[in-house]
CSV table of C-alpha atoms in Angstrom, one decimal:
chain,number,residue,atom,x,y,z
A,917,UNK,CA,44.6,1.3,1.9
A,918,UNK,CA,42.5,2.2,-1.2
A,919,UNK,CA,41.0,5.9,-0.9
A,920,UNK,CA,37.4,6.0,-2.8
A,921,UNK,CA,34.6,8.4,-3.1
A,922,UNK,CA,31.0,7.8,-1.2
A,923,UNK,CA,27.5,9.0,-0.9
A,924,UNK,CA,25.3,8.6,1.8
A,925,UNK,CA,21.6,9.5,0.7
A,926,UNK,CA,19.1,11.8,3.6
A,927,UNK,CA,16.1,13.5,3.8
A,928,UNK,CA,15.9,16.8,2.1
A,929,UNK,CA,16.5,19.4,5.1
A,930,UNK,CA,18.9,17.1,7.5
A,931,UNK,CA,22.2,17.4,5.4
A,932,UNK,CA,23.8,19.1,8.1
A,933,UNK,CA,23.5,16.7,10.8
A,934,UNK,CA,24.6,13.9,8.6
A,935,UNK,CA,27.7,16.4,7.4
A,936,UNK,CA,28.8,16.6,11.2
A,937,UNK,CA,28.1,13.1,11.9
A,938,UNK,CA,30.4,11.8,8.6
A,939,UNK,CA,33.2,14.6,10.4
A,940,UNK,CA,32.6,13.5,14.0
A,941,UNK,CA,34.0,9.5,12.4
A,942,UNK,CA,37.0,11.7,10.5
A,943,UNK,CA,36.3,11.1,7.1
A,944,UNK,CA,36.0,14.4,4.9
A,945,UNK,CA,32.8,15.7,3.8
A,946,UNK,CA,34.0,16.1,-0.3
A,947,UNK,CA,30.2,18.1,-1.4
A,948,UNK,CA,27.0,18.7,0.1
A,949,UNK,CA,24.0,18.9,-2.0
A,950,UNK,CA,20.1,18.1,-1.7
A,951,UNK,CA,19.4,14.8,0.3
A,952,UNK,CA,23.1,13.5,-0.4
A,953,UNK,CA,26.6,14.1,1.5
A,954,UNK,CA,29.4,12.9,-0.6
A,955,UNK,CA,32.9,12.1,1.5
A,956,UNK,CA,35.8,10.4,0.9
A,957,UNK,CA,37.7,7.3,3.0
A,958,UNK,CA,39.1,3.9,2.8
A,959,UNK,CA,37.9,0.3,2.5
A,960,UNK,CA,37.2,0.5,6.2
A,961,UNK,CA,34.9,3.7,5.9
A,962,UNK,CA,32.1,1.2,4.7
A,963,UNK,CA,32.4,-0.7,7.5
A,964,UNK,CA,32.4,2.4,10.3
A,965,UNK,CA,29.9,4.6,8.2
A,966,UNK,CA,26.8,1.5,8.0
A,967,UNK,CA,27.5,0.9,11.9
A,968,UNK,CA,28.0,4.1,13.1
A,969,UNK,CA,26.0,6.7,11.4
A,970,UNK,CA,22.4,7.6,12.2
A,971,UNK,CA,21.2,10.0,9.9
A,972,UNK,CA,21.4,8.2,6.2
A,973,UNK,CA,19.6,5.7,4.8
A,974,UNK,CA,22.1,3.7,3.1
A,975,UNK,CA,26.4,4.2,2.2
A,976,UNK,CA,26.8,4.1,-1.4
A,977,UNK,CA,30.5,3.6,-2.9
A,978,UNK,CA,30.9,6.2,-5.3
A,979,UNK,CA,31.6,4.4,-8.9
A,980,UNK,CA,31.9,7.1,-11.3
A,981,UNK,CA,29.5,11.3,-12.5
A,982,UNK,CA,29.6,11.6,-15.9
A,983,UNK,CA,26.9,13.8,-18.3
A,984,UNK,CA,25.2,11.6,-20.7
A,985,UNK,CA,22.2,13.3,-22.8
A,986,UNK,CA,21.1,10.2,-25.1
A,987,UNK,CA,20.6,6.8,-24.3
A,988,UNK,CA,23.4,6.0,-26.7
A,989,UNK,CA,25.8,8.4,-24.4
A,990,UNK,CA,24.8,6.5,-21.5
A,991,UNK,CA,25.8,3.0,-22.9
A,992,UNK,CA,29.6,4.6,-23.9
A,993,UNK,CA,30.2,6.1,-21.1
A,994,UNK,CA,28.6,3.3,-18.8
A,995,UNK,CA,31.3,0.5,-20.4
A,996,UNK,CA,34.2,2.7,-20.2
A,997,UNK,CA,33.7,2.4,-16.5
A,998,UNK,CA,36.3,-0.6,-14.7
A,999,UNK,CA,33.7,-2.8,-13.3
A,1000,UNK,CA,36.3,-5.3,-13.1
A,1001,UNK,CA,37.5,-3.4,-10.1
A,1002,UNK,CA,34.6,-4.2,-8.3
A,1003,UNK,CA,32.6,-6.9,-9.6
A,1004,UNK,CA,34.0,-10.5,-10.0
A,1005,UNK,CA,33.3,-13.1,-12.4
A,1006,UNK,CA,31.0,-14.7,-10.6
A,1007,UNK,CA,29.0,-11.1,-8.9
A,1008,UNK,CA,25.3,-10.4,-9.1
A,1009,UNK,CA,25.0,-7.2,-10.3
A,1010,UNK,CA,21.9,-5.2,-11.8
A,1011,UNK,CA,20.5,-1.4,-11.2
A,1012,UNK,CA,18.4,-1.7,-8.8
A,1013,UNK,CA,17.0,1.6,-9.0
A,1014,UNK,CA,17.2,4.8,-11.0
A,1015,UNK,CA,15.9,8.4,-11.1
A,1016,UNK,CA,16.0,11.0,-13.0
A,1017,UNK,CA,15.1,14.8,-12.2
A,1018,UNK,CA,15.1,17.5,-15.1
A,1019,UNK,CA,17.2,15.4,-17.4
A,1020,UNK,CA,16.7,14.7,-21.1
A,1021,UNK,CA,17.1,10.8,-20.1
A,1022,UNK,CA,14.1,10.0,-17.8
A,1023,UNK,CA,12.8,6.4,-18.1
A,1024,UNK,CA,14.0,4.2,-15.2
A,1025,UNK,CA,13.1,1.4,-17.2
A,1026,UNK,CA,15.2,2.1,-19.8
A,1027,UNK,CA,18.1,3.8,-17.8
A,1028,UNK,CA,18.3,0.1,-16.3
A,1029,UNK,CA,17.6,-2.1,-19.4
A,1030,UNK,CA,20.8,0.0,-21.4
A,1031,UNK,CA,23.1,0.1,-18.0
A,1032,UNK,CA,23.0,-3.8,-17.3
A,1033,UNK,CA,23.7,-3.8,-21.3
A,1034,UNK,CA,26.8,-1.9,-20.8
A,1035,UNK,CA,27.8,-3.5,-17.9
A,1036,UNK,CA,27.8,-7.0,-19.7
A,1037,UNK,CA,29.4,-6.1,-22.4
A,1038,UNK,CA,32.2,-4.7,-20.2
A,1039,UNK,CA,32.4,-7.8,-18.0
A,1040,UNK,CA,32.3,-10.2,-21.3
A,1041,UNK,CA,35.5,-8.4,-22.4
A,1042,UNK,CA,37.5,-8.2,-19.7
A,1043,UNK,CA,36.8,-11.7,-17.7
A,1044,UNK,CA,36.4,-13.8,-21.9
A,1045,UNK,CA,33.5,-15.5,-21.1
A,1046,UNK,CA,29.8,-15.0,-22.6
A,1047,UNK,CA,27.5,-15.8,-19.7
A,1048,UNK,CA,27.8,-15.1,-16.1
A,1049,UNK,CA,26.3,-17.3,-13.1
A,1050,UNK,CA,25.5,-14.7,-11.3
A,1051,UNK,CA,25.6,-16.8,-8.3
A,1052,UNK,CA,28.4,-15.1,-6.4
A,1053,UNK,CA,28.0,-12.1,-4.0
A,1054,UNK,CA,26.0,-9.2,-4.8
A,1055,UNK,CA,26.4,-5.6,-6.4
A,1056,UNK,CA,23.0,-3.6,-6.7
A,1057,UNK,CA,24.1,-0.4,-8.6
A,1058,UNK,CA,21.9,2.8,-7.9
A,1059,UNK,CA,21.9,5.7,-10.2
A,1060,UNK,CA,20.8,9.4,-10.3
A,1061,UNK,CA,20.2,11.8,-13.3
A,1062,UNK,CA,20.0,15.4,-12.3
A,1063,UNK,CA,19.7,17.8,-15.0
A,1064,UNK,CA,21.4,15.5,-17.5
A,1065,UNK,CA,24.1,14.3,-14.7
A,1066,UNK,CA,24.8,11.0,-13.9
A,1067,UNK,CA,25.9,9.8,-10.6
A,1068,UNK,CA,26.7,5.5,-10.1
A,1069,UNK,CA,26.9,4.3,-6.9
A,1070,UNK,CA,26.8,0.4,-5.4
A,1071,UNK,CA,24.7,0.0,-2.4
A,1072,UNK,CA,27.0,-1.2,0.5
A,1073,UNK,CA,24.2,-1.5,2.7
A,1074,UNK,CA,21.4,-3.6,1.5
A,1075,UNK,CA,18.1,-3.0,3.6
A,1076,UNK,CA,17.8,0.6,4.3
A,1077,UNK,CA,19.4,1.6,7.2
A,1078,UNK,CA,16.7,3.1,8.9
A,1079,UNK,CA,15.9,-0.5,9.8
A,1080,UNK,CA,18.2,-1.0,12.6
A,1081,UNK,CA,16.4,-4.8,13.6
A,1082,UNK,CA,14.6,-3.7,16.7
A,1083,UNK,CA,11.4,-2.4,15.8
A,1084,UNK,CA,9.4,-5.6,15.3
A,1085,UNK,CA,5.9,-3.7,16.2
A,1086,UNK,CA,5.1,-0.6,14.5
A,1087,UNK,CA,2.2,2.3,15.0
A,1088,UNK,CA,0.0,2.9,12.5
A,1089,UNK,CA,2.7,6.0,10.9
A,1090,UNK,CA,5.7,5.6,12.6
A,1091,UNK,CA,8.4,8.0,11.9
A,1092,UNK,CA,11.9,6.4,10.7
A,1093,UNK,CA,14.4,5.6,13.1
A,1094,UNK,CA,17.1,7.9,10.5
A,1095,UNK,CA,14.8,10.8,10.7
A,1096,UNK,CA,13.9,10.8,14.5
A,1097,UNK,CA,17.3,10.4,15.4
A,1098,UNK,CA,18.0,13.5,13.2
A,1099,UNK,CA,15.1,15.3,15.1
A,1100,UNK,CA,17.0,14.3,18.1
A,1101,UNK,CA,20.1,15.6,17.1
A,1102,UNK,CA,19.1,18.8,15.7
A,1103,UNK,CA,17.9,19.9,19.3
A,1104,UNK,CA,20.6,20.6,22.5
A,1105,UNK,CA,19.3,17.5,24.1
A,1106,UNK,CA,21.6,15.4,26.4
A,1107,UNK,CA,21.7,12.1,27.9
A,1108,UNK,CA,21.8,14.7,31.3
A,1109,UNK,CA,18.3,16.0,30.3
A,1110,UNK,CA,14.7,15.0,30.7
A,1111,UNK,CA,13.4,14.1,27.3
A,1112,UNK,CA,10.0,12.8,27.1
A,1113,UNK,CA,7.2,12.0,23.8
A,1114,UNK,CA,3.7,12.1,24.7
A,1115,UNK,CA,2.6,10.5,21.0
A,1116,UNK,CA,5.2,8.5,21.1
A,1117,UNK,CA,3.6,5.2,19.1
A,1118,UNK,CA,5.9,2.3,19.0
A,1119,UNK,CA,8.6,4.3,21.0
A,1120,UNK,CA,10.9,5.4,17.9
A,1121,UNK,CA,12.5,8.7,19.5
A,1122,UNK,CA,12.5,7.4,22.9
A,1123,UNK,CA,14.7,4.4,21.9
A,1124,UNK,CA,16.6,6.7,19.4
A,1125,UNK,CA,17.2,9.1,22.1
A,1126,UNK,CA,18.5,6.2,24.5
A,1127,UNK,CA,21.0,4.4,21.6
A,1128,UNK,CA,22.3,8.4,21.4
A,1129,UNK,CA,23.0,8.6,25.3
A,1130,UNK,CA,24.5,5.7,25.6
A,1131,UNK,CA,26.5,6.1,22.7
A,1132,UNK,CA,24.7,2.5,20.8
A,1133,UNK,CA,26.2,2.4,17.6
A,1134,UNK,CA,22.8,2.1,15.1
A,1135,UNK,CA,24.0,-0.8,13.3
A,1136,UNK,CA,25.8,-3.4,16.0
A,1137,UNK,CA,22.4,-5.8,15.5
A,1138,UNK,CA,21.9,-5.7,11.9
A,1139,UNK,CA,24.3,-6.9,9.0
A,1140,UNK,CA,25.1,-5.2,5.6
A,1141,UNK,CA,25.3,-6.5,2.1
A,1142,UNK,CA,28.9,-5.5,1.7
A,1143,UNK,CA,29.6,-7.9,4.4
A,1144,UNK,CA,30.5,-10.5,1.7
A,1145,UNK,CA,32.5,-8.5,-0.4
A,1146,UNK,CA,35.4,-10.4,0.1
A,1147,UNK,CA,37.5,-8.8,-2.6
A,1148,UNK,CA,37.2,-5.2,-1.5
A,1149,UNK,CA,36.6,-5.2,2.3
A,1150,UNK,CA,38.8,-7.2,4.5
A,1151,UNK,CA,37.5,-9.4,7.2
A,1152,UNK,CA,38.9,-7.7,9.9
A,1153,UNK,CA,37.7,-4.2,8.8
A,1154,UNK,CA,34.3,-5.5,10.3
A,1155,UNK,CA,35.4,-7.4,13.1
A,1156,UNK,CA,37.4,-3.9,13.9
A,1157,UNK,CA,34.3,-1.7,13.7
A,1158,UNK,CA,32.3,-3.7,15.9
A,1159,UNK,CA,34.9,-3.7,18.3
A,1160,UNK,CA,35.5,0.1,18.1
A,1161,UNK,CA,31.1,-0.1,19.1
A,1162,UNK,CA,31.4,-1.9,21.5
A,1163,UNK,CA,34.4,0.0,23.1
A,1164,UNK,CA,32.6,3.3,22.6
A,1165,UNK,CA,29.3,2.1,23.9
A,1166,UNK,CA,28.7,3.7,27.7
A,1167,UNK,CA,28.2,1.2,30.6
A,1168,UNK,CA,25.6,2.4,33.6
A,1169,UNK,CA,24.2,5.5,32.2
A,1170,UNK,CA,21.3,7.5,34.1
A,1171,UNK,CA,19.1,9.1,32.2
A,1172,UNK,CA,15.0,9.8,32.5
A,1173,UNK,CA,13.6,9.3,29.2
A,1174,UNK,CA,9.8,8.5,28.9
A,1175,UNK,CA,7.5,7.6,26.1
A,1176,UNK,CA,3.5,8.0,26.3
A,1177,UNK,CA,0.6,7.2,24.2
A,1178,UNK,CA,-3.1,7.0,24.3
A,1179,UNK,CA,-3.1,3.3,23.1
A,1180,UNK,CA,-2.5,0.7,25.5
A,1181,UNK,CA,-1.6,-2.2,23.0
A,1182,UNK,CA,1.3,0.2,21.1
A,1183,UNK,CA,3.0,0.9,24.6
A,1184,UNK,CA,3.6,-3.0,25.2
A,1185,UNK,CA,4.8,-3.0,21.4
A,1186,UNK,CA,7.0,0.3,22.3
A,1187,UNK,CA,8.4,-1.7,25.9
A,1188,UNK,CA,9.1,-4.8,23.4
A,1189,UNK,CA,11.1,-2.7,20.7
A,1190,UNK,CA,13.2,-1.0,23.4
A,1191,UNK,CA,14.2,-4.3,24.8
A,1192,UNK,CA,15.3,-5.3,21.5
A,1193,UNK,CA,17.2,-2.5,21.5
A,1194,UNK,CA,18.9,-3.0,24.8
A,1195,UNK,CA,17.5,0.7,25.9
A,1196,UNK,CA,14.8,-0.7,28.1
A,1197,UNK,CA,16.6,-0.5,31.3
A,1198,UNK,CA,16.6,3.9,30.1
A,1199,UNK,CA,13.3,4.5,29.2
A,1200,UNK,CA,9.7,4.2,31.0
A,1201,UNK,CA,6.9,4.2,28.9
A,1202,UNK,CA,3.1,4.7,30.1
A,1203,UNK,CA,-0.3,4.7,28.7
A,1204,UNK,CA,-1.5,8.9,29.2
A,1205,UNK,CA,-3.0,11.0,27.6
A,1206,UNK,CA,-1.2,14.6,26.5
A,1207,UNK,CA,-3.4,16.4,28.4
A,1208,UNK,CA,-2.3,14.7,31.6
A,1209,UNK,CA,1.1,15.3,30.4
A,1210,UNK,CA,3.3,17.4,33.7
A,1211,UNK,CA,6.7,17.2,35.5
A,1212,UNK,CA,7.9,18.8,38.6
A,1213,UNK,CA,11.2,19.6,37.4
A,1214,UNK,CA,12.1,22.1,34.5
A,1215,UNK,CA,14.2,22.6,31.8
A,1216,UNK,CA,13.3,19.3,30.4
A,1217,UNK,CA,12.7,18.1,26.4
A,1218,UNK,CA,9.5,17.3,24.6
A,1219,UNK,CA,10.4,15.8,20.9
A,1220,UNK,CA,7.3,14.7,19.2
A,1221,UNK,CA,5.8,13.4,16.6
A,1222,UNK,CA,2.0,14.0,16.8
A,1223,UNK,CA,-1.0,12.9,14.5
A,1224,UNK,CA,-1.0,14.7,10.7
A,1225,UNK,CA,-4.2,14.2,9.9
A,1226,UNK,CA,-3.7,12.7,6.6
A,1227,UNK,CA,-7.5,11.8,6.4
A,1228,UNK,CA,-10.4,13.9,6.4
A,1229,UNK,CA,-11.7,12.9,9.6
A,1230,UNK,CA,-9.0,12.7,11.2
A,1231,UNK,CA,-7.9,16.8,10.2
A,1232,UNK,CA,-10.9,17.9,11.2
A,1233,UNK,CA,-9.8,16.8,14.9
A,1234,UNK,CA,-6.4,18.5,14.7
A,1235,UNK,CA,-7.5,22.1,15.9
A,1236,UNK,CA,-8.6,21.0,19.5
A,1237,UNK,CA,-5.8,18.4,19.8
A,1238,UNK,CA,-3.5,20.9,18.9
A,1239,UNK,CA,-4.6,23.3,21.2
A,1240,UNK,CA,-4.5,20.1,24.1
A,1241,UNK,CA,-0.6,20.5,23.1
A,1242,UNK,CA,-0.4,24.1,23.7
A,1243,UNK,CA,-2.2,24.1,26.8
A,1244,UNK,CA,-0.2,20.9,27.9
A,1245,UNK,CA,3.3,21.9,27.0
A,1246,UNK,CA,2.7,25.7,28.5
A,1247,UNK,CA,2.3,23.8,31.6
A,1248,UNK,CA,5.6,22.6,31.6
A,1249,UNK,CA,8.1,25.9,33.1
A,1250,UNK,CA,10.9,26.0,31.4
A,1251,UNK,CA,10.9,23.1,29.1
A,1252,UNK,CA,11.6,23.3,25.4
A,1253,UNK,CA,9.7,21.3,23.1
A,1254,UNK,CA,10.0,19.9,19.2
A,1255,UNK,CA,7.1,19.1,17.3
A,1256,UNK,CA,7.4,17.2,13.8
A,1257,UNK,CA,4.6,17.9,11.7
A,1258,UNK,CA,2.2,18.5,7.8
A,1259,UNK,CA,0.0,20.0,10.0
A,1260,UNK,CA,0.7,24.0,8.7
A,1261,UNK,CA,-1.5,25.2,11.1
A,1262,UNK,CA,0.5,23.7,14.7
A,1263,UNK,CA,1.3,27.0,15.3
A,1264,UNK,CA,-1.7,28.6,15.9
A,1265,UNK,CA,-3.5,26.2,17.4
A,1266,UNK,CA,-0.9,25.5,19.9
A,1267,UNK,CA,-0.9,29.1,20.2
A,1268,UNK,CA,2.7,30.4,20.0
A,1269,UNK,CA,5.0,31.2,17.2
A,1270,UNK,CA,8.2,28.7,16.9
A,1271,UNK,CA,11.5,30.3,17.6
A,1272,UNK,CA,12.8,28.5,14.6
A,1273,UNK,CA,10.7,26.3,11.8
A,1274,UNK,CA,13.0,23.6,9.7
A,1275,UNK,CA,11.3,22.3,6.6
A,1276,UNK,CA,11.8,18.5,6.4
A,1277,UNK,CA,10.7,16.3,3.4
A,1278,UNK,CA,9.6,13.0,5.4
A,1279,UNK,CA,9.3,11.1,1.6
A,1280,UNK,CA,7.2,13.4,-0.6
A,1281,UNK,CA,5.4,14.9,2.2
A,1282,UNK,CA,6.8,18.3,3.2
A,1283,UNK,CA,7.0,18.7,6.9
A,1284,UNK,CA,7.7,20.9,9.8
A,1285,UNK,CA,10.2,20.8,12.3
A,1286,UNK,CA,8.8,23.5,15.0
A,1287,UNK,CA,11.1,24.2,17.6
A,1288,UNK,CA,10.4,26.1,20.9
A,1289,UNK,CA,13.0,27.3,22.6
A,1290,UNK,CA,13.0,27.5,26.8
A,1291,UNK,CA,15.9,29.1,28.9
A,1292,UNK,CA,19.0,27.2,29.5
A,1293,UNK,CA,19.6,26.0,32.9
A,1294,UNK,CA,21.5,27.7,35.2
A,1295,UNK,CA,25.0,26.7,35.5
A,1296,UNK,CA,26.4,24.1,38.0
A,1297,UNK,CA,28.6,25.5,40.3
A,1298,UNK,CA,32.2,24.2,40.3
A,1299,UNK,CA,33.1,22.1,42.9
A,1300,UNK,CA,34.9,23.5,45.6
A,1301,UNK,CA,38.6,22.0,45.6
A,1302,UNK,CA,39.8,20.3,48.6
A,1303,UNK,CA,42.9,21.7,50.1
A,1304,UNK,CA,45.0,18.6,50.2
A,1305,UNK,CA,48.1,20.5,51.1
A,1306,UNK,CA,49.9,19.5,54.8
């Protein structure tokens, strides 16, 4: 098999646990930069990589990096680039999207326009013909100008992958599947812990948390663009993915997870996303309020994403629900909890300092990842070994 180059876009402040997720499949992490893990593997790796990872929000193959200063620049240097390899006669192709960051080329527009330009007039020479149908499979190219260098990638995924098909019903700001399962991941939670969200809205960690314990490969109930790209991806690279899922998936696992929220009508939503999801069976999710929030046992998990406050009257409110948090979560001996929030001022309301604060950019909006730490639990002891010996 072919090796190629790939990049698999994240939010700003979770490359690491996309890094150890692209190493945990065995493909090797190439660079590591700002929102973006570049790595290297076959044809197959686009298959594995849309169905297995959690953290990234699409898998883009690699085409070609190249500094290009003038418009002009960018047309040269966007022909001399084998399309053909990629692209057949009949392919839909177009840039779907560009940006540019601190470069001297900085109109989207125009990046577009002058790259579909060079693109034809590639394709014209190499297949003879003057028009194209356009009617065959399709190629959306994505491209990134930082400080005057380019970076071409085609999307293999299509729709984003943060939509993994079972949230249906939404809360009025739900957090993205790819960024709560980060959250998840960034904490020592296991599927032999108590995890529980008291905001937990249409029940995105909870059903993330559940997919992670029983090993629920992210994107078994979705399909991807590349899926018709006959030419590069053989058949049976999918079919073998999917079966590699399914082996890997974990039959009859116990686990207490539990979602709450205030509003009634988003728990039934939450119930009907997790049973999409095929998680429903791990999770129980109740109408309460955080202040009625408690657990007999300890050393459990809180991993949250409460209200912001993004308007006015809504931030005035966040100093007496965030001290509803502190005075909830002190409550709970032993536990460890992780809170995802704008709100700078979580800290003091809640009333003690974080043992460890991770920026997050959630979009534009910077955000904080504050992480309480509790004491580990004690250690099992091993089981005595029967003497078996006549």
């Amino acid at each position: 098999m072919s090796q190629f180059e790939y990049f698999a876009p994240c939010h700003f402040g979770l490359e690491s646990v996309l890094k150890k997720e692209i190493e945990d499949l065995g493909y090797q992490v190439i660079q590591v930069e700002d929102g973006r893990v570049t790595f290297s593997g076959d044809e197959a790796a686009i298959c594995r990589t849309n169905i297995f990872l959690r953290t990234t929000e699409r898998i883009l193959l690699k085409i070609a990096k190249f500094k290009a200063e003038t418009f002009d620049e960018l047309f040269e240097k966007t022909k001399a680039i084998p399309w053909e390899d990629f692209i057949p006669s009949n392919g839909k192709f177009w840039v779907a999207k560009a940006t540019s960051i601190k470069s001297k080329v900085f109109s989207p527009s125009d990046i577009q326009s002058i790259m579909k330009k060079a693109m034809v007039e590639r394709l014209k020479q190499v297949y003879k013909i003057d028009w194209f149908p356009e009617d065959g499979e399709a190629y959306p190219i994505r491209v990134t100008f930082m400080k005057d260098e380019v970076t071409i990638g085609i999307d293999t995924s299509g729709e984003s992958l943060h939509r993994r098909g079972y949230r249906k019903l939404t809360s009025k700001a739900p957090i993205t599947e790819t960024l709560a399962a980060a959250l998840i991941m960034l904490t020592p939670w296991n599927k032999d812990r108590i995890l529980i969200d008291p905001f937990c809205g249409s029940g995105t960690i909870p059903i993330e948390a559940a997919m992670i314990g029983a090993n629920i490969a992210p994107g078994m109930n979705r399909s991807f663009l590349s899926e018709d790209w006959t030419g590069l991806i053989p058949k049976k690279a999918w079919y073998s993915a999917i079966e590699e899922a399914n082996d890997v998936k974990r039959q009859g696992v116990e686990m207490t997870i539990q979602g709450f929220d205030l509003d009634g009508e988003i728990i039934k939503a939450a119930r009907q996303n997790a049973a999409l999801a095929e998680v429903d069976e791990y999770i129980h999710f109740q109408q309460k309020a955080v202040s009625d929030l408690s657990h007999s046992k300890k050393y459990g998990f809180i991993i949250t994403n409460p209200p912001y406050g993004e308007r006015l009257e809504e931030k005035e409110a966040l100093p007496a629900l965030y001290k509803e948090i502190g005075k909830a979560f002190s409550s709970l001996d032993a536990w460890s909890y992780y809170i995802i929030t704008s709100y700078e001022e979580a800290q003091k309301y809640i009333g003690r300092k974080a043992d460890k604060n991770r920026k997050i950019y959630n979009g534009m909006m910077k955000t904080y990842f504050y992480q309480f730490m509790g004491p580990r639990p004690p250690k099992k002891a091993p089981r005595e070994q029967e003497d078996n010996s006549l």
